[in-house]
Amino acid sequence: MAQKQTCRLVTSMPGGDNESSVYLTDSGRMVPQREE
């Protein structure tokens, strides 16, 4: 992985689609995605 992505959308987590959608920031922090 030579390319560095700032925000990666991870949807490989069980439990739901939108609820389990989290963003992996560059710092390795998991940010829950909320659609309001």
PDB file of C-alpha atoms in Angstrom:
ATOM      1  CA  MET A   1       0.000   0.000   0.000  1.00  0.00           C
ATOM      2  CA  ALA A   2       2.037   2.899  -1.273  1.00  0.00           C
ATOM      3  CA  GLN A   3      -0.864   5.303  -1.462  1.00  0.00           C
ATOM      4  CA  LYS A   4      -1.961   6.873   1.801  1.00  0.00           C
ATOM      5  CA  GLN A   5      -5.675   7.415   2.187  1.00  0.00           C
ATOM      6  CA  THR A   6      -6.900  10.009   4.641  1.00  0.00           C
ATOM      7  CA  CYS A   7     -10.335   8.493   5.157  1.00  0.00           C
ATOM      8  CA  ARG A   8     -11.221   4.943   4.282  1.00  0.00           C
ATOM      9  CA  LEU A   9     -14.814   3.762   4.333  1.00  0.00           C
ATOM     10  CA  VAL A  10     -15.064   0.439   6.094  1.00  0.00           C
ATOM     11  CA  THR A  11     -18.266  -1.528   5.681  1.00  0.00           C
ATOM     12  CA  SER A  12     -16.999  -4.970   6.607  1.00  0.00           C
ATOM     13  CA  MET A  13     -18.459  -4.845  10.093  1.00  0.00           C
ATOM     14  CA  PRO A  14     -21.488  -7.020  10.925  1.00  0.00           C
ATOM     15  CA  GLY A  15     -24.557  -5.575  12.605  1.00  0.00           C
ATOM     16  CA  GLY A  16     -25.891  -3.377   9.835  1.00  0.00           C
ATOM     17  CA  ASP A  17     -24.955  -1.268   6.848  1.00  0.00           C
ATOM     18  CA  ASN A  18     -25.168   2.385   7.823  1.00  0.00           C
ATOM     19  CA  GLU A  19     -24.822   1.822  11.543  1.00  0.00           C
ATOM     20  CA  SER A  20     -21.656  -0.211  11.168  1.00  0.00           C
ATOM     21  CA  SER A  21     -20.176   2.184   8.633  1.00  0.00           C
ATOM     22  CA  VAL A  22     -17.116   3.796  10.132  1.00  0.00           C
ATOM     23  CA  TYR A  23     -14.349   5.999   8.795  1.00  0.00           C
ATOM     24  CA  LEU A  24     -10.748   5.094   9.514  1.00  0.00           C
ATOM     25  CA  THR A  25      -8.868   8.349   9.815  1.00  0.00           C
ATOM     26  CA  ASP A  26      -5.168   8.722   9.099  1.00  0.00           C
ATOM     27  CA  SER A  27      -4.467   8.598  12.831  1.00  0.00           C
ATOM     28  CA  GLY A  28      -6.055   5.172  13.004  1.00  0.00           C
ATOM     29  CA  ARG A  29      -9.110   6.527  14.734  1.00  0.00           C
ATOM     30  CA  MET A  30     -12.484   4.971  14.043  1.00  0.00           C
ATOM     31  CA  VAL A  31     -15.178   7.564  13.467  1.00  0.00           C
ATOM     32  CA  PRO A  32     -18.791   6.374  13.335  1.00  0.00           C
ATOM     33  CA  GLN A  33     -20.607   7.716  10.303  1.00  0.00           C
ATOM     34  CA  ARG A  34     -23.921   9.380  11.093  1.00  0.00           C
ATOM     35  CA  GLU A  35     -26.355  10.595   8.491  1.00  0.00           C
ATOM     36  CA  GLU A  36     -28.425  13.377  10.024  1.00  0.00           C
TER      37      GLU A  36
END
